[in-house]
PDB file of C-alpha atoms in Angstrom:
ATOM      1  CA  UNK F   1     -95.335  23.600  12.471  1.00  0.00           C
ATOM      2  CA  UNK F   2     -94.599  19.920  12.081  1.00  0.00           C
ATOM      3  CA  UNK F   3     -95.577  19.204   8.573  1.00  0.00           C
ATOM      4  CA  UNK F   4     -99.214  17.977   8.040  1.00  0.00           C
ATOM      5  CA  UNK F   5     -98.076  15.462   4.879  1.00  0.00           C
ATOM      6  CA  UNK F   6    -100.006  12.813   3.748  1.00  0.00           C
ATOM      7  CA  UNK F   7    -103.464  13.744   5.992  1.00  0.00           C
ATOM      8  CA  UNK F   8    -105.767  12.399   3.492  1.00  0.00           C
ATOM      9  CA  UNK F   9    -108.499  13.424   5.400  1.00  0.00           C
ATOM     10  CA  UNK F  10    -108.020  17.050   6.553  1.00  0.00           C
ATOM     11  CA  UNK F  11    -110.351  19.338   5.274  1.00  0.00           C
ATOM     12  CA  UNK F  12    -109.573  22.328   6.626  1.00  0.00           C
ATOM     13  CA  UNK F  13    -106.986  24.545   7.858  1.00  0.00           C
ATOM     14  CA  UNK F  14    -107.886  27.544   9.964  1.00  0.00           C
ATOM     15  CA  UNK F  15    -105.477  30.157  11.807  1.00  0.00           C
ATOM     16  CA  UNK F  16    -106.681  32.668  14.004  1.00  0.00           C
ATOM     17  CA  UNK F  17    -106.829  35.973  12.658  1.00  0.00           C
ATOM     18  CA  UNK F  18    -104.119  37.557  15.778  1.00  0.00           C
ATOM     19  CA  UNK F  19    -101.470  34.468  14.876  1.00  0.00           C
ATOM     20  CA  UNK F  20     -98.466  36.741  14.087  1.00  0.00           C
ATOM     21  CA  UNK F  21     -96.562  33.750  12.026  1.00  0.00           C
ATOM     22  CA  UNK F  22     -99.160  31.924  10.164  1.00  0.00           C
ATOM     23  CA  UNK F  23    -102.364  32.436   8.364  1.00  0.00           C
ATOM     24  CA  UNK F  24    -105.059  30.712   6.236  1.00  0.00           C
ATOM     25  CA  UNK F  25    -106.183  31.495   2.851  1.00  0.00           C
ATOM     26  CA  UNK F  26    -107.943  29.386   0.611  1.00  0.00           C
ATOM     27  CA  UNK F  27    -107.622  26.105   3.148  1.00  0.00           C
ATOM     28  CA  UNK F  28    -103.968  27.090   2.734  1.00  0.00           C
ATOM     29  CA  UNK F  29    -101.483  27.193   5.839  1.00  0.00           C
ATOM     30  CA  UNK F  30     -98.938  30.277   4.568  1.00  0.00           C
ATOM     31  CA  UNK F  31     -95.962  31.668   6.413  1.00  0.00           C
ATOM     32  CA  UNK F  32     -96.467  35.164   6.350  1.00  0.00           C
ATOM     33  CA  UNK F  33     -92.955  36.282   6.536  1.00  0.00           C
ATOM     34  CA  UNK F  34     -91.808  34.362   3.841  1.00  0.00           C
ATOM     35  CA  UNK F  35     -94.966  34.251   1.620  1.00  0.00           C
ATOM     36  CA  UNK F  36     -94.739  30.733   1.760  1.00  0.00           C
ATOM     37  CA  UNK F  37     -97.379  28.237   1.393  1.00  0.00           C
ATOM     38  CA  UNK F  38     -96.519  25.426   4.063  1.00  0.00           C
ATOM     39  CA  UNK F  39     -99.469  23.214   3.436  1.00  0.00           C
ATOM     40  CA  UNK F  40    -102.349  22.878   1.520  1.00  0.00           C
ATOM     41  CA  UNK F  41    -105.386  19.814   1.863  1.00  0.00           C
ATOM     42  CA  UNK F  42    -108.357  18.736   0.003  1.00  0.00           C
ATOM     43  CA  UNK F  43    -110.103  21.869  -1.433  1.00  0.00           C
ATOM     44  CA  UNK F  44    -107.184  24.166  -1.225  1.00  0.00           C
ATOM     45  CA  UNK F  45    -107.319  26.937  -3.228  1.00  0.00           C
ATOM     46  CA  UNK F  46    -103.540  28.460  -3.707  1.00  0.00           C
ATOM     47  CA  UNK F  47    -103.915  32.150  -2.992  1.00  0.00           C
ATOM     48  CA  UNK F  48    -103.849  34.606  -6.216  1.00  0.00           C
ATOM     49  CA  UNK F  49    -103.923  37.908  -3.851  1.00  0.00           C
ATOM     50  CA  UNK F  50    -100.133  37.750  -3.542  1.00  0.00           C
ATOM     51  CA  UNK F  51     -99.974  36.817  -0.272  1.00  0.00           C
ATOM     52  CA  UNK F  52     -97.859  33.380  -1.515  1.00  0.00           C
ATOM     53  CA  UNK F  53     -94.966  33.756  -3.925  1.00  0.00           C
ATOM     54  CA  UNK F  54     -93.395  30.443  -2.392  1.00  0.00           C
ATOM     55  CA  UNK F  55     -94.827  26.793  -2.232  1.00  0.00           C
ATOM     56  CA  UNK F  56     -92.606  25.189   0.583  1.00  0.00           C
ATOM     57  CA  UNK F  57     -91.331  21.738   0.791  1.00  0.00           C
ATOM     58  CA  UNK F  58     -93.906  18.586   0.673  1.00  0.00           C
ATOM     59  CA  UNK F  59     -96.811  21.066   0.780  1.00  0.00           C
ATOM     60  CA  UNK F  60     -98.787  18.622  -1.011  1.00  0.00           C
ATOM     61  CA  UNK F  61     -97.252  15.305  -0.425  1.00  0.00           C
ATOM     62  CA  UNK F  62     -98.930  12.399  -1.433  1.00  0.00           C
ATOM     63  CA  UNK F  63    -102.490  14.150  -2.105  1.00  0.00           C
ATOM     64  CA  UNK F  64    -103.802  11.614  -4.328  1.00  0.00           C
ATOM     65  CA  UNK F  65    -107.202  13.439  -4.612  1.00  0.00           C
ATOM     66  CA  UNK F  66    -105.285  15.820  -6.809  1.00  0.00           C
ATOM     67  CA  UNK F  67    -105.913  15.467 -10.655  1.00  0.00           C
ATOM     68  CA  UNK F  68    -105.086  18.845 -12.319  1.00  0.00           C
ATOM     69  CA  UNK F  69    -103.092  21.650 -11.087  1.00  0.00           C
ATOM     70  CA  UNK F  70    -102.818  25.236 -12.313  1.00  0.00           C
ATOM     71  CA  UNK F  71    -100.394  27.329 -10.242  1.00  0.00           C
ATOM     72  CA  UNK F  72    -101.434  31.023 -10.564  1.00  0.00           C
ATOM     73  CA  UNK F  73     -99.236  33.932 -11.597  1.00  0.00           C
ATOM     74  CA  UNK F  74     -97.306  35.393  -8.561  1.00  0.00           C
ATOM     75  CA  UNK F  75     -96.013  32.025  -7.604  1.00  0.00           C
ATOM     76  CA  UNK F  76     -91.901  32.259  -8.038  1.00  0.00           C
ATOM     77  CA  UNK F  77     -90.340  28.949  -6.573  1.00  0.00           C
ATOM     78  CA  UNK F  78     -91.884  25.400  -6.102  1.00  0.00           C
ATOM     79  CA  UNK F  79     -89.621  23.809  -3.235  1.00  0.00           C
ATOM     80  CA  UNK F  80     -88.581  20.215  -2.750  1.00  0.00           C
ATOM     81  CA  UNK F  81     -90.746  17.491  -2.993  1.00  0.00           C
ATOM     82  CA  UNK F  82     -93.898  19.920  -2.963  1.00  0.00           C
ATOM     83  CA  UNK F  83     -95.756  17.749  -5.608  1.00  0.00           C
ATOM     84  CA  UNK F  84     -94.252  14.563  -4.835  1.00  0.00           C
ATOM     85  CA  UNK F  85     -96.259  11.367  -4.418  1.00  0.00           C
ATOM     86  CA  UNK F  86     -99.589  12.928  -5.920  1.00  0.00           C
ATOM     87  CA  UNK F  87    -100.736   9.411  -7.889  1.00  0.00           C
ATOM     88  CA  UNK F  88    -103.726  10.968  -9.814  1.00  0.00           C
ATOM     89  CA  UNK F  89    -101.710  14.149 -10.319  1.00  0.00           C
ATOM     90  CA  UNK F  90    -102.368  14.375 -14.442  1.00  0.00           C
ATOM     91  CA  UNK F  91    -102.019  17.852 -15.594  1.00  0.00           C
ATOM     92  CA  UNK F  92    -100.084  20.635 -14.629  1.00  0.00           C
ATOM     93  CA  UNK F  93    -100.004  24.615 -15.913  1.00  0.00           C
ATOM     94  CA  UNK F  94     -97.199  26.107 -14.598  1.00  0.00           C
ATOM     95  CA  UNK F  95     -97.213  30.292 -14.349  1.00  0.00           C
ATOM     96  CA  UNK F  96     -94.940  32.578 -16.275  1.00  0.00           C
ATOM     97  CA  UNK F  97     -93.953  33.974 -13.123  1.00  0.00           C
ATOM     98  CA  UNK F  98     -92.061  30.724 -11.663  1.00  0.00           C
ATOM     99  CA  UNK F  99     -88.338  30.848 -11.728  1.00  0.00           C
ATOM    100  CA  UNK F 100     -87.545  27.630 -10.172  1.00  0.00           C
ATOM    101  CA  UNK F 101     -88.753  23.959  -9.750  1.00  0.00           C
ATOM    102  CA  UNK F 102     -86.656  22.534  -6.595  1.00  0.00           C
ATOM    103  CA  UNK F 103     -85.761  19.116  -6.138  1.00  0.00           C
ATOM    104  CA  UNK F 104     -88.233  16.298  -6.773  1.00  0.00           C
ATOM    105  CA  UNK F 105     -90.976  18.441  -6.636  1.00  0.00           C
ATOM    106  CA  UNK F 106     -92.921  15.729  -8.873  1.00  0.00           C
ATOM    107  CA  UNK F 107     -91.212  13.446  -7.806  1.00  0.00           C
ATOM    108  CA  UNK F 108     -93.059   9.681  -8.234  1.00  0.00           C
ATOM    109  CA  UNK F 109     -96.019  11.519  -9.398  1.00  0.00           C
ATOM    110  CA  UNK F 110     -96.988   8.313 -11.802  1.00  0.00           C
ATOM    111  CA  UNK F 111    -100.388   9.576 -13.375  1.00  0.00           C
ATOM    112  CA  UNK F 112     -98.277  12.787 -14.756  1.00  0.00           C
ATOM    113  CA  UNK F 113     -99.147  13.235 -18.712  1.00  0.00           C
ATOM    114  CA  UNK F 114     -98.511  16.413 -19.469  1.00  0.00           C
ATOM    115  CA  UNK F 115     -97.070  19.763 -17.801  1.00  0.00           C
ATOM    116  CA  UNK F 116     -97.407  23.397 -19.454  1.00  0.00           C
ATOM    117  CA  UNK F 117     -94.020  25.157 -18.379  1.00  0.00           C
ATOM    118  CA  UNK F 118     -94.067  29.276 -17.893  1.00  0.00           C
ATOM    119  CA  UNK F 119     -91.606  31.360 -20.420  1.00  0.00           C
ATOM    120  CA  UNK F 120     -89.403  32.687 -17.330  1.00  0.00           C
ATOM    121  CA  UNK F 121     -88.364  28.562 -15.615  1.00  0.00           C
ATOM    122  CA  UNK F 122     -84.797  29.695 -15.010  1.00  0.00           C
ATOM    123  CA  UNK F 123     -83.683  26.305 -12.681  1.00  0.00           C
ATOM    124  CA  UNK F 124     -85.051  22.535 -12.270  1.00  0.00           C
ATOM    125  CA  UNK F 125     -83.635  20.766  -9.356  1.00  0.00           C
ATOM    126  CA  UNK F 126     -82.598  17.098  -9.760  1.00  0.00           C
ATOM    127  CA  UNK F 127     -84.998  14.306 -10.048  1.00  0.00           C
ATOM    128  CA  UNK F 128     -88.049  16.999 -10.458  1.00  0.00           C
ATOM    129  CA  UNK F 129     -90.139  14.212 -13.055  1.00  0.00           C
ATOM    130  CA  UNK F 130     -88.351  11.100 -11.584  1.00  0.00           C
ATOM    131  CA  UNK F 131     -90.929   8.408 -11.751  1.00  0.00           C
ATOM    132  CA  UNK F 132     -93.511  10.327 -13.951  1.00  0.00           C
ATOM    133  CA  UNK F 133     -93.567   7.203 -15.968  1.00  0.00           C
ATOM    134  CA  UNK F 134     -96.704   8.669 -18.105  1.00  0.00           C
ATOM    135  CA  UNK F 135     -95.237  11.784 -18.743  1.00  0.00           C
ATOM    136  CA  UNK F 136     -94.591  11.899 -22.685  1.00  0.00           C
ATOM    137  CA  UNK F 137     -93.005  15.503 -23.613  1.00  0.00           C
ATOM    138  CA  UNK F 138     -91.865  18.396 -22.215  1.00  0.00           C
ATOM    139  CA  UNK F 139     -90.579  22.021 -23.889  1.00  0.00           C
ATOM    140  CA  UNK F 140     -88.406  24.020 -21.530  1.00  0.00           C
ATOM    141  CA  UNK F 141     -88.290  28.225 -22.242  1.00  0.00           C
ATOM    142  CA  UNK F 142     -84.960  29.880 -23.191  1.00  0.00           C
ATOM    143  CA  UNK F 143     -84.738  31.219 -19.898  1.00  0.00           C
ATOM    144  CA  UNK F 144     -83.541  27.927 -18.542  1.00  0.00           C
ATOM    145  CA  UNK F 145     -80.204  28.217 -16.938  1.00  0.00           C
ATOM    146  CA  UNK F 146     -79.474  25.285 -14.745  1.00  0.00           C
ATOM    147  CA  UNK F 147     -80.840  21.700 -14.585  1.00  0.00           C
ATOM    148  CA  UNK F 148     -80.193  19.198 -12.022  1.00  0.00           C
ATOM    149  CA  UNK F 149     -79.503  15.389 -12.440  1.00  0.00           C
ATOM    150  CA  UNK F 150     -81.665  12.745 -12.814  1.00  0.00           C
ATOM    151  CA  UNK F 151     -84.538  15.305 -14.308  1.00  0.00           C
ATOM    152  CA  UNK F 152     -86.222  12.462 -16.177  1.00  0.00           C
ATOM    153  CA  UNK F 153     -85.307   9.358 -14.872  1.00  0.00           C
ATOM    154  CA  UNK F 154     -87.973   6.531 -14.866  1.00  0.00           C
ATOM    155  CA  UNK F 155     -89.625   8.428 -17.125  1.00  0.00           C
ATOM    156  CA  UNK F 156     -90.345   5.249 -19.375  1.00  0.00           C
ATOM    157  CA  UNK F 157     -93.335   7.319 -22.171  1.00  0.00           C
ATOM    158  CA  UNK F 158     -91.199  10.359 -22.425  1.00  0.00           C
ATOM    159  CA  UNK F 159     -90.189  10.586 -26.349  1.00  0.00           C
ATOM    160  CA  UNK F 160     -89.743  14.296 -26.674  1.00  0.00           C
ATOM    161  CA  UNK F 161     -88.103  16.980 -24.614  1.00  0.00           C
ATOM    162  CA  UNK F 162     -87.166  20.661 -26.571  1.00  0.00           C
ATOM    163  CA  UNK F 163     -85.194  23.405 -25.379  1.00  0.00           C
ATOM    164  CA  UNK F 164     -86.188  26.668 -26.968  1.00  0.00           C
ATOM    165  CA  UNK F 165     -83.014  28.928 -28.621  1.00  0.00           C
ATOM    166  CA  UNK F 166     -81.982  31.730 -27.177  1.00  0.00           C
TER     167      UNK F 166
END
């Protein structure tokens, strides 16, 4: 389906049980074949039953109602701009199962202050934290292999970035 981005009043996502391509769990639209959470809405709960391993491009784009976020274990990849523009998002907890943060995942999430990164992250795309002006420190695990460009651009409060040894 076409992107449902920037729908501040969307509260319910339902899919007919006979739909072969999509399903809905926890108010999330999920593509069955790829286990990709395509879109969430106000009140969405990311499933923890293994039905989702990827949070798709723009899945929660511009969701200014979200203040904290805990990504459940089992999620391996968060795609481009998934939580971009979430202006009220202050705290994020990323699971140990996460291996990739795509391009601009938290781009211009201006209230973001703390991010707990799981111990198995391997790849961070470009501009992931660009414009996160309240973010003050980050710590990356020793598993990190690739980091894109301008990851910390416009992070005006960032005072500390650490990388675990190998």
